[in-house]
Coordinates of C-alpha atoms in Angstrom, one line a residue:
M1 CA 0.0 0.0 0.0
P2 CA 1.2 3.6 -0.5
S3 CA 3.7 4.7 2.2
D4 CA 1.8 7.9 2.9
V5 CA -1.3 6.0 4.3
I6 CA 0.8 4.1 6.9
R7 CA 1.3 5.3 10.4
G8 CA 3.0 3.6 13.3
R9 CA 3.8 3.4 17.0
E10 CA 6.7 2.0 18.9
W11 CA 7.6 1.1 22.4
H12 CA 11.1 0.4 23.9
G13 CA 12.0 -1.3 27.1
R14 CA 15.1 -3.1 28.5
G15 CA 16.3 -5.4 25.7
V16 CA 12.9 -5.3 23.9
S17 CA 11.3 -3.1 21.2
L18 CA 7.8 -3.3 19.9
F19 CA 6.8 -1.7 16.5
A20 CA 3.3 -1.5 15.0
W21 CA 2.0 -0.2 11.7
T22 CA -1.4 0.3 10.2
N23 CA -3.1 1.9 7.2
E24 CA -6.2 2.6 9.3
P25 CA -6.7 6.4 9.3
D26 CA -7.0 6.9 13.0
D27 CA -7.4 5.1 16.4
S28 CA -11.2 5.3 16.4
R29 CA -11.3 1.5 16.2
L30 CA -10.4 0.1 19.6
P31 CA -8.1 -1.1 21.1
P32 CA -5.4 1.2 19.7
L33 CA -2.3 -0.2 18.0
I34 CA -0.4 -0.4 21.2
S35 CA -2.1 -0.3 24.7
E36 CA -0.1 0.6 27.8
L37 CA -1.4 -1.5 30.7
G38 CA 0.6 -0.9 33.9
D39 CA 4.1 -2.4 33.5
R40 CA 3.4 -4.0 30.1
V41 CA 2.2 -3.0 26.6
V42 CA -0.1 -5.0 24.3
G43 CA -0.3 -4.8 20.6
L44 CA -3.1 -6.4 18.5
N45 CA -3.2 -7.7 15.0
G46 CA -6.9 -8.0 14.0
H47 CA -9.8 -7.2 16.2
L48 CA -11.5 -8.2 19.5
A49 CA -15.2 -8.8 19.8
D50 CA -15.0 -6.7 23.0
P51 CA -12.1 -4.2 22.9
A52 CA -12.0 -4.2 26.7
D53 CA -10.7 -7.8 26.6
V54 CA -7.3 -6.4 25.6
T55 CA -6.6 -6.4 29.4
R56 CA -7.1 -10.2 29.4
L57 CA -4.7 -11.1 26.6
P58 CA -3.3 -13.6 26.2
D59 CA -6.4 -15.7 27.0
D60 CA -7.8 -18.6 24.9
S61 CA -11.4 -17.6 25.8
V62 CA -11.3 -14.1 24.3
G63 CA -13.5 -13.5 21.3
G64 CA -12.4 -12.0 18.0
C65 CA -10.0 -12.6 15.1
F66 CA -6.5 -11.7 16.3
S67 CA -3.0 -12.3 17.4
A68 CA -1.6 -10.6 20.4
W69 CA 1.8 -9.1 21.2
L70 CA 3.0 -8.3 24.7
A71 CA 6.1 -6.6 26.0
R72 CA 7.7 -5.4 29.2
D73 CA 11.3 -4.8 30.3
G74 CA 13.3 -8.0 29.4
E75 CA 10.3 -9.8 28.0
L76 CA 8.5 -10.2 24.7
G77 CA 5.5 -12.4 24.0
A78 CA 3.1 -13.3 21.2
S79 CA 0.1 -15.5 20.9
T80 CA -2.2 -16.9 18.2
A81 CA -5.9 -17.6 18.4
I82 CA -7.3 -21.1 17.6
N83 CA -7.1 -20.8 13.8
R84 CA -4.0 -18.5 13.6
V85 CA -5.6 -16.7 10.7
C86 CA -3.8 -13.6 12.1
P87 CA -0.3 -15.2 12.0
V88 CA 2.8 -14.9 14.1
F89 CA 6.2 -15.7 12.6
Y90 CA 9.4 -16.1 14.6
T91 CA 13.1 -16.7 14.2
E92 CA 16.3 -16.2 16.2
T93 CA 20.0 -15.5 15.7
P94 CA 22.8 -15.7 18.3
E95 CA 22.1 -12.1 19.2
L96 CA 18.5 -11.5 18.5
H97 CA 14.9 -12.9 18.7
V98 CA 12.6 -11.6 16.0
V99 CA 8.8 -12.1 16.2
G100 CA 6.3 -10.5 13.8
S101 CA 3.2 -10.7 11.6
R102 CA 5.1 -10.6 8.3
A103 CA 7.4 -13.5 7.6
L104 CA 9.7 -11.7 5.1
L105 CA 10.1 -8.8 7.5
V106 CA 11.0 -11.2 10.3
H107 CA 13.6 -12.9 8.1
L108 CA 15.2 -9.6 6.9
A109 CA 15.3 -8.2 10.4
A110 CA 17.3 -11.2 11.5
Q111 CA 19.7 -11.2 8.5
P112 CA 23.2 -9.6 8.8
D113 CA 22.7 -8.2 5.2
D114 CA 19.9 -7.9 2.7
R115 CA 20.4 -11.4 1.3
I116 CA 17.3 -13.6 1.4
N117 CA 17.8 -17.3 2.1
H118 CA 14.9 -19.5 0.9
D119 CA 13.9 -22.8 2.5
V120 CA 13.6 -24.6 -0.8
L121 CA 12.6 -28.0 0.6
A122 CA 9.7 -26.3 2.5
L123 CA 8.4 -25.0 -0.8
Q124 CA 7.5 -28.5 -2.0
T125 CA 4.1 -28.1 -0.4
M126 CA 3.6 -24.7 -2.2
V127 CA 4.1 -26.5 -5.5
R128 CA 1.6 -29.3 -4.6
Q129 CA -1.2 -27.2 -3.2
G130 CA -0.4 -23.5 -3.6
F131 CA -0.1 -22.9 0.1
F132 CA 1.7 -24.3 3.2
L133 CA 0.7 -27.6 4.8
S134 CA 3.3 -27.1 7.6
D135 CA 4.5 -24.5 10.0
E136 CA 7.4 -23.7 7.6
T137 CA 7.7 -20.5 5.5
P138 CA 9.6 -19.7 2.3
Y139 CA 12.4 -18.2 4.4
K140 CA 15.1 -20.3 6.1
G141 CA 14.8 -20.3 9.9
V142 CA 11.4 -18.6 10.0
S143 CA 8.4 -20.6 11.3
A144 CA 4.7 -19.9 11.8
L145 CA 3.5 -20.2 15.4
R146 CA 0.9 -23.0 15.8
P147 CA -2.8 -22.4 16.7
S148 CA -3.6 -21.5 20.3
S149 CA 0.1 -21.1 21.1
R150 CA 2.1 -18.6 23.2
L151 CA 5.7 -17.6 22.6
V152 CA 7.6 -15.9 25.3
V153 CA 11.2 -14.6 25.1
R154 CA 12.4 -13.7 28.6
D155 CA 15.9 -12.5 29.1
G156 CA 17.0 -14.0 25.8
V157 CA 15.4 -17.4 26.2
R158 CA 12.4 -18.4 24.1
T159 CA 9.7 -20.8 25.2
I160 CA 6.6 -21.9 23.4
T161 CA 3.5 -23.5 24.9
E162 CA 0.6 -24.9 22.9
T163 CA -3.0 -25.6 23.8
P164 CA -4.4 -28.6 21.9
L165 CA -7.5 -28.1 19.7
P166 CA -10.7 -29.1 21.6
E167 CA -11.7 -32.7 21.5
A168 CA -15.2 -33.1 20.1
A169 CA -17.8 -34.6 22.4
P170 CA -20.0 -37.5 21.3
V171 CA -23.2 -36.8 19.5
P172 CA -25.9 -36.0 22.1
A173 CA -28.5 -38.8 22.5
S174 CA -31.6 -36.7 22.4
G175 CA -33.1 -33.6 20.8
R176 CA -33.0 -31.7 24.0
R177 CA -29.3 -32.5 24.6
K178 CA -28.5 -31.6 21.0
R179 CA -30.0 -28.2 21.5
A180 CA -28.1 -27.7 24.7
A181 CA -24.9 -28.7 23.1
I182 CA -25.4 -26.1 20.3
D183 CA -26.0 -23.4 22.9
E184 CA -22.3 -22.4 23.4
L185 CA -21.9 -22.1 19.6
A186 CA -25.0 -20.0 19.2
E187 CA -23.9 -17.7 22.0
A188 CA -20.4 -17.3 20.6
L189 CA -21.9 -16.4 17.2
L190 CA -24.2 -13.8 18.7
A191 CA -21.3 -12.3 20.6
T192 CA -19.3 -11.8 17.4
V193 CA -22.0 -9.5 15.9
A194 CA -23.4 -7.8 19.0
P195 CA -20.9 -4.8 18.8
L196 CA -22.3 -4.1 15.3
R197 CA -25.6 -3.1 16.7
D198 CA -24.5 0.4 17.6
L199 CA -22.4 1.3 14.6
G200 CA -24.9 3.8 13.2
E201 CA -25.0 2.2 9.7
P202 CA -26.2 -1.2 8.5
V203 CA -23.9 -4.0 7.8
N204 CA -23.6 -5.0 4.2
L205 CA -24.0 -8.8 3.9
A206 CA -23.1 -10.5 0.7
L207 CA -26.0 -13.0 0.6
T208 CA -26.4 -16.1 -1.6
G209 CA -28.8 -19.0 -1.7
G210 CA -26.3 -21.2 0.2
R211 CA -25.7 -22.3 3.7
D212 CA -23.0 -20.0 5.1
T213 CA -24.4 -16.6 4.2
R214 CA -27.9 -17.7 5.2
I215 CA -26.8 -18.4 8.8
L216 CA -25.2 -14.9 8.9
A217 CA -28.5 -13.3 7.8
A218 CA -30.3 -15.3 10.5
L219 CA -27.6 -14.4 13.0
L220 CA -27.8 -10.6 12.3
H221 CA -31.6 -10.9 12.5
A222 CA -31.4 -12.6 15.9
A223 CA -28.9 -10.1 17.2
R224 CA -31.1 -7.2 16.1
V225 CA -28.2 -5.8 14.0
P226 CA -29.3 -3.6 11.1
F227 CA -28.2 -5.0 7.8
R228 CA -28.8 -4.9 4.1
A229 CA -28.2 -7.8 1.7
T230 CA -26.4 -7.7 -1.7
T231 CA -26.5 -10.5 -4.3
N232 CA -24.6 -10.7 -7.5
G233 CA -26.4 -12.4 -10.4
L234 CA -29.4 -12.4 -12.8
D235 CA -33.0 -12.4 -11.5
T236 CA -33.4 -16.0 -12.7
H237 CA -30.4 -17.4 -10.8
P238 CA -31.2 -19.5 -7.7
D239 CA -28.8 -17.3 -5.6
V240 CA -30.9 -14.2 -6.4
I241 CA -34.3 -16.0 -6.0
L242 CA -33.4 -17.5 -2.6
A243 CA -31.6 -14.4 -1.3
R244 CA -34.7 -12.3 -2.2
M245 CA -36.9 -14.8 -0.3
I246 CA -34.6 -14.6 2.7
A247 CA -34.5 -10.8 2.7
E248 CA -38.3 -10.6 2.4
R249 CA -38.9 -12.9 5.3
L250 CA -36.4 -11.0 7.5
G251 CA -37.7 -7.6 6.3
V252 CA -34.3 -6.3 5.1
E253 CA -33.3 -4.3 2.1
H254 CA -32.0 -6.4 -0.8
K255 CA -30.0 -5.2 -3.7
V256 CA -29.3 -7.3 -6.8
I257 CA -26.2 -6.5 -8.8
A258 CA -26.6 -7.9 -12.3
P259 CA -23.4 -9.0 -14.0
A260 CA -22.1 -6.8 -16.8
Q261 CA -23.7 -7.8 -20.1
T262 CA -20.9 -8.0 -22.7
A263 CA -20.7 -9.3 -26.2
A264 CA -19.6 -12.9 -26.4
K265 CA -15.8 -13.0 -26.9
D266 CA -13.6 -15.8 -28.2
A267 CA -10.6 -14.4 -26.3
V268 CA -9.6 -12.2 -23.4
L269 CA -6.6 -10.1 -22.6
V270 CA -5.0 -10.8 -19.2
E271 CA -2.1 -9.2 -17.3
H272 CA 1.3 -10.8 -17.8
P273 CA 1.9 -13.6 -15.2
L274 CA 5.0 -11.9 -14.0
S275 CA 3.0 -8.8 -12.9
R276 CA 0.5 -11.1 -11.3
A277 CA 3.2 -13.1 -9.5
W278 CA 5.0 -9.9 -8.3
E279 CA 1.8 -8.6 -6.7
T280 CA 1.0 -12.0 -5.1
L281 CA 4.6 -12.3 -3.7
R282 CA 4.5 -8.8 -2.4
T283 CA 1.1 -9.3 -0.7
C284 CA 1.3 -12.9 0.4
E285 CA 5.1 -13.3 0.8
G286 CA 5.4 -16.5 -1.2
M287 CA 2.8 -18.3 0.8
T288 CA 0.0 -18.2 -1.8
S289 CA 0.1 -19.2 -5.4
A290 CA -0.4 -16.6 -8.2
Y291 CA -3.1 -19.0 -9.4
E292 CA -5.3 -17.3 -6.7
S293 CA -6.9 -14.0 -7.3
I294 CA -5.7 -11.7 -4.5
V295 CA -7.8 -8.7 -3.7
S296 CA -6.0 -5.5 -4.8
Y297 CA -5.4 -2.4 -2.8
L298 CA -8.0 0.2 -2.1
P299 CA -8.0 3.0 0.5
Y300 CA -9.0 1.6 3.9
S301 CA -12.7 1.7 4.7
G302 CA -14.3 1.2 8.1
K303 CA -17.8 0.4 6.6
P304 CA -19.1 -2.9 8.1
T305 CA -19.2 -5.8 5.7
M306 CA -19.7 -9.5 6.1
S307 CA -19.5 -12.6 3.9
G308 CA -19.7 -16.4 4.5
Q309 CA -15.9 -17.0 4.4
S310 CA -14.9 -20.1 6.3
G311 CA -18.4 -21.2 7.1
E312 CA -17.1 -24.8 6.5
T313 CA -15.9 -24.6 10.1
L314 CA -19.4 -25.3 11.3
R315 CA -19.6 -28.2 8.9
A316 CA -16.4 -30.1 9.8
G317 CA -14.2 -28.4 7.3
S318 CA -13.9 -28.4 3.5
L319 CA -11.7 -31.5 3.4
N320 CA -14.5 -33.6 5.0
L321 CA -17.1 -31.9 2.8
L322 CA -15.3 -33.1 -0.3
Q323 CA -15.8 -36.7 0.8
T324 CA -18.7 -38.9 -0.3
D325 CA -17.0 -42.1 1.0
L326 CA -16.6 -41.8 4.7
S327 CA -14.9 -45.2 5.2
D328 CA -11.7 -45.2 7.2
K329 CA -9.7 -46.2 4.1
A330 CA -11.2 -43.3 2.0
L331 CA -10.5 -40.7 4.7
Q332 CA -7.0 -42.0 5.2
R333 CA -6.4 -41.6 1.4
R334 CA -7.8 -38.1 1.6
I335 CA -5.2 -37.2 4.3
D336 CA -2.4 -38.8 2.4
N337 CA -3.3 -37.2 -1.0
T338 CA -3.6 -33.8 0.7
F339 CA 0.1 -33.9 1.7
R340 CA 1.6 -36.1 -1.1
K341 CA -0.3 -34.9 -4.2
D342 CA 1.4 -35.4 -7.6
A343 CA 4.2 -37.5 -6.0
K344 CA 5.7 -38.4 -9.4
L345 CA 6.6 -34.8 -10.0
F346 CA 8.8 -34.5 -6.9
T347 CA 12.2 -35.6 -5.8
A348 CA 12.7 -38.4 -3.3
E349 CA 13.7 -35.9 -0.7
A350 CA 10.6 -33.8 -1.3
N351 CA 8.4 -36.8 -1.1
E352 CA 10.0 -38.0 2.1
H353 CA 9.5 -34.5 3.6
A354 CA 5.8 -34.7 2.6
R355 CA 5.5 -38.1 4.3
E356 CA 7.0 -36.7 7.5
L357 CA 4.5 -33.9 7.5
A358 CA 1.6 -36.3 6.9
A359 CA 2.7 -38.9 9.5
P360 CA 1.2 -37.3 12.6
W361 CA -2.1 -36.7 10.9
L362 CA -2.2 -40.2 9.5
A363 CA -1.5 -41.6 13.0
R364 CA -4.7 -40.1 14.4
P365 CA -7.3 -42.8 14.9
N366 CA -10.2 -40.4 14.3
R367 CA -9.9 -39.5 10.6
L368 CA -12.8 -37.1 10.6
E369 CA -11.2 -35.1 13.4
A370 CA -7.8 -35.2 11.6
L371 CA -9.3 -33.7 8.4
D372 CA -11.3 -31.2 10.5
H373 CA -8.1 -30.0 12.2
I374 CA -6.0 -30.0 9.0
Y375 CA -8.6 -27.6 7.7
I376 CA -8.2 -25.3 10.7
W377 CA -4.4 -25.6 10.9
Y378 CA -3.6 -25.2 7.2
K379 CA -6.5 -24.3 5.0
V380 CA -7.5 -21.4 7.3
G381 CA -4.3 -20.9 9.3
R382 CA -1.9 -20.8 6.4
W383 CA -3.8 -20.4 3.0
Q384 CA -6.5 -18.1 4.2
A385 CA -4.2 -16.2 6.6
S386 CA -1.9 -15.5 3.7
A387 CA -4.5 -14.8 1.0
R388 CA -6.6 -12.4 3.2
A389 CA -3.6 -10.1 3.5
G390 CA -4.8 -8.5 0.3
S391 CA -8.3 -7.8 1.5
L392 CA -7.1 -6.5 4.9
R393 CA -5.5 -3.5 3.0
R394 CA -9.1 -2.4 2.3
G395 CA -10.6 -2.9 5.8
D396 CA -11.1 -5.5 8.5
P397 CA -14.6 -7.0 8.0
V398 CA -16.2 -9.0 10.8
R399 CA -15.9 -12.7 10.0
P400 CA -18.0 -14.6 12.6
F401 CA -16.7 -18.0 11.3
L402 CA -13.1 -16.9 12.1
D403 CA -13.9 -15.8 15.6
N404 CA -11.8 -17.5 18.3
R405 CA -14.8 -18.5 20.5
V406 CA -16.9 -19.6 17.5
V407 CA -14.1 -21.9 16.2
R408 CA -13.5 -23.3 19.7
A409 CA -17.2 -24.1 20.3
A410 CA -17.6 -25.6 16.8
L411 CA -14.6 -28.0 17.2
G412 CA -16.1 -29.2 20.5
L413 CA -19.1 -30.7 18.5
D414 CA -18.8 -34.1 16.9
Q415 CA -17.3 -34.0 13.4
G416 CA -19.8 -36.4 11.9
W417 CA -22.7 -34.5 13.4
R418 CA -21.4 -31.2 12.0
L419 CA -20.8 -32.9 8.7
S420 CA -24.4 -33.9 8.5
E421 CA -25.3 -30.2 8.5
E422 CA -27.8 -30.7 11.2
V423 CA -25.9 -28.3 13.5
I424 CA -25.9 -25.4 11.0
Y425 CA -29.6 -26.0 10.0
T426 CA -30.6 -26.0 13.7
L427 CA -28.7 -22.7 14.2
I428 CA -30.6 -21.1 11.3
L429 CA -33.9 -22.1 12.6
R430 CA -33.0 -21.0 16.1
F431 CA -31.9 -17.5 14.9
A432 CA -34.6 -17.0 12.3
P433 CA -37.5 -19.5 12.3
K434 CA -39.0 -17.5 9.5
L435 CA -36.5 -19.1 7.1
R436 CA -37.8 -22.6 7.8
D437 CA -39.6 -22.9 4.4
V438 CA -36.9 -21.3 2.2
P439 CA -35.2 -23.9 0.1
I440 CA -31.4 -24.3 -0.1
E441 CA -29.4 -23.8 -3.3
G442 CA -27.2 -26.6 -4.6
K443 CA -27.2 -30.0 -3.0
P444 CA -29.8 -31.1 -0.4
W445 CA -29.1 -30.7 3.3
R446 CA -27.0 -33.8 4.1
F447 CA -29.0 -34.9 7.1
A448 CA -32.3 -34.7 5.2
E449 CA -31.4 -36.8 2.2
G450 CA -34.0 -39.6 1.9
M451 CA -36.2 -38.2 4.6
T452 CA -39.9 -37.4 4.0
R453 CA -40.8 -33.9 4.8
N454 CA -43.1 -33.2 7.8
R455 CA -44.3 -29.7 8.0
F456 CA -45.7 -30.3 11.5
P457 CA -43.0 -32.2 13.5
W458 CA -43.5 -33.5 17.0
P459 CA -42.3 -31.2 19.8
G460 CA -38.5 -31.3 19.9
Q461 CA -38.3 -33.0 16.5
L462 CA -36.1 -31.2 13.9
P463 CA -38.3 -30.3 10.9
V464 CA -37.2 -31.8 7.5
P465 CA -36.3 -28.9 5.2
P466 CA -38.1 -28.2 1.9
A467 CA -36.6 -29.6 -1.3
H468 CA -33.4 -27.9 -2.5
M469 CA -33.1 -25.8 -5.6
P470 CA -30.4 -27.2 -7.9
T471 CA -27.5 -25.0 -9.0
A472 CA -28.3 -23.3 -12.3
K473 CA -25.8 -23.7 -15.1
T474 CA -25.0 -20.3 -16.4
G475 CA -22.6 -21.1 -19.1
G476 CA -20.0 -18.9 -17.4
G477 CA -17.7 -21.8 -16.4
W478 CA -14.8 -20.9 -18.6
S479 CA -11.8 -19.2 -16.9
W480 CA -8.5 -18.1 -18.4
R481 CA -6.8 -19.4 -15.3
T482 CA -8.1 -23.0 -15.7
S483 CA -8.0 -23.0 -19.5
P484 CA -4.8 -21.0 -20.2
G485 CA -4.5 -21.6 -23.9
P486 CA -1.2 -21.9 -25.9
A487 CA 0.0 -18.3 -25.5
L488 CA -0.3 -18.2 -21.7
T489 CA 1.1 -21.7 -21.5
D490 CA 4.1 -20.6 -23.4
V491 CA 4.8 -17.8 -20.9
L492 CA 4.4 -20.2 -17.9
R493 CA 6.5 -22.8 -19.6
E494 CA 9.4 -20.4 -20.5
Q495 CA 9.7 -19.2 -16.9
V496 CA 9.5 -22.7 -15.2
L497 CA 11.7 -24.6 -17.7
G498 CA 14.1 -21.8 -17.8
T499 CA 14.7 -21.9 -14.0
L500 CA 14.7 -25.7 -13.4
D501 CA 18.1 -25.5 -11.7
A502 CA 16.4 -23.4 -8.9
L503 CA 13.5 -25.9 -8.6
A504 CA 15.7 -29.0 -8.9
P505 CA 15.9 -29.8 -5.2
I506 CA 12.2 -30.4 -5.0
V507 CA 11.0 -31.5 -8.5
N508 CA 12.1 -33.9 -11.2
P509 CA 13.0 -31.9 -14.3
D510 CA 11.8 -34.6 -16.7
E511 CA 8.4 -34.7 -15.1
V512 CA 8.2 -30.9 -15.2
R513 CA 9.1 -30.9 -18.9
A514 CA 6.4 -33.6 -19.5
L515 CA 3.8 -31.4 -17.7
F516 CA 4.5 -28.7 -20.3
A517 CA 4.9 -31.0 -23.3
G518 CA 1.6 -30.2 -24.9
P519 CA 0.6 -26.9 -26.5
V520 CA -1.7 -26.3 -23.5
V521 CA -0.7 -27.4 -20.0
Q522 CA -3.1 -30.0 -18.7
K523 CA -2.8 -29.1 -15.0
P524 CA -3.0 -25.3 -14.9
A525 CA -3.1 -24.9 -11.1
L526 CA 0.1 -27.0 -10.8
A527 CA 1.7 -24.9 -13.6
W528 CA 0.8 -21.7 -11.7
H529 CA 2.2 -23.1 -8.4
L530 CA 5.5 -23.9 -10.2
Y531 CA 5.6 -20.5 -11.8
T532 CA 5.1 -18.8 -8.4
V533 CA 7.8 -20.7 -6.7
S534 CA 10.1 -20.2 -9.7
T535 CA 9.7 -16.4 -9.6
L536 CA 10.2 -16.4 -5.8
L537 CA 13.4 -18.4 -5.9
T538 CA 14.8 -16.3 -8.8
G539 CA 14.3 -13.0 -7.0
L540 CA 11.2 -11.4 -8.6
Y541 CA 10.4 -9.8 -5.2
P542 CA 11.6 -7.8 -3.3
G543 CA 12.3 -5.5 -6.2
K544 CA 10.5 -3.1 -8.5
R545 CA 7.2 -3.9 -10.1
P546 CA 7.9 -5.3 -13.6
E547 CA 7.3 -2.8 -16.3
G548 CA 6.6 -2.9 -20.0
L549 CA 5.1 -6.4 -20.0
A550 CA 2.5 -7.0 -22.7
E551 CA -0.9 -8.5 -21.9
I552 CA -1.5 -12.1 -22.9
T553 CA -4.3 -13.1 -25.2
V554 CA -6.1 -16.2 -24.0
A555 CA -8.5 -17.8 -26.5
R556 CA -11.6 -19.6 -25.4
P557 CA -11.1 -23.3 -26.1
D558 CA -14.6 -23.5 -27.8
P559 CA -15.5 -20.0 -28.9
A560 CA -18.7 -21.2 -30.7
R561 CA -20.3 -22.1 -27.3

């Protein structure tokens, strides 16, 4: 972001300095960057549900989406919340301990010169998945602090303590006990949005016909938080139809934003991949692939916005949701494939490293729990933590599904029960009974498949939801990222094959050449991951933004469609 929008604060004590920066225009959002509390100071990355809780940090029961930094004479501390979506990175030298929220800054602060030393072996997971499935970073010696962990450096000695993720309780045996078990989760969700009640302007909710934004609409309604809903799409699309029904039942304003109607094109012009990779490396520090679309910079806005990001937390995580076969063998295969994807492409050393990373997860007897926790540790705690760095330049929206208390309460509920979607459906009906007869878009509710609907259930019995509304095919499925065409493939190929020496410690050159053998690469995401790591290792960033690069023409593979 532009340097003229950044302001900072600093504190210095015996052997300890704490520096904080922000692009927020003022300290109107509490707590401030650095809070002085008696003989210690506290810095906050993110936000607290109740700003007064800054005095309690570090504390696992505090609500919000944050990491905390604490300092006093001779002592420095940092702590992560349960999903570490606000990350903490750390390293040390013989003379110095460095802890920070930006991995590259931590690395450079610890270096005797400006040289960057990459951890090439750690980058094998970036090539496989486009994010980190470990606590490693691209920078040698720099690690990410684990979820629910506290780091303390006292008189030059570092200690780290970790609180294990909650163990899920068994599925309650009765409807009454189920409702009681959901109470903590419901209360945690309500607490995340209660501060929005007095903002003076309505929250803007991006509403669709799906599950995760529906529960947010119900939540805001139950908490009596003024909000308006916005949906992107045509009037005939299920998202628009269902969002309008939800808004009408809850009595809130609903705005539909129709997609731009443009003439059918058989090709598009896209920015050069080097420009895209530079911006991704600058924003995400080599921990997100340029395959992903990172939100670009805009001036900071304090307007309250909300979306359904990470709603899978209430449904046992996206890795479990991908499964249709829940047998032990199938779940074990999912864990293994998550860590060891495309094994043929990698060197023996890289595959052995992937096996080591997978081993503790494969050793867990409860596979549903393992996949649930992998989602929290890595899909949220590494991928989302890195990718959301782009959007945080624009503001810090409230994300109820990322709240520390919400995640803790959700993980305490049986994974199979959450995966059935009975928990999230119960919450919707609890917060907004008026939505009972609004169908869901996409696939049916999992718990209701094969059930006969009863509009008038017995007392305490969960009503069977109405039939779902299948996803409409809009014909807009083509994407230049997933169908790159010959011209873009040539650019990706030239960079990757031209830098195979840098990639050689983790990939087999012959397999990489085979990947790019055809006129159009058959695994575009993998090609983008390789391209990102290649540009990282060959020094694209830090450095000036590439200039004078021509846009690339990507032709639609079937322009007659």
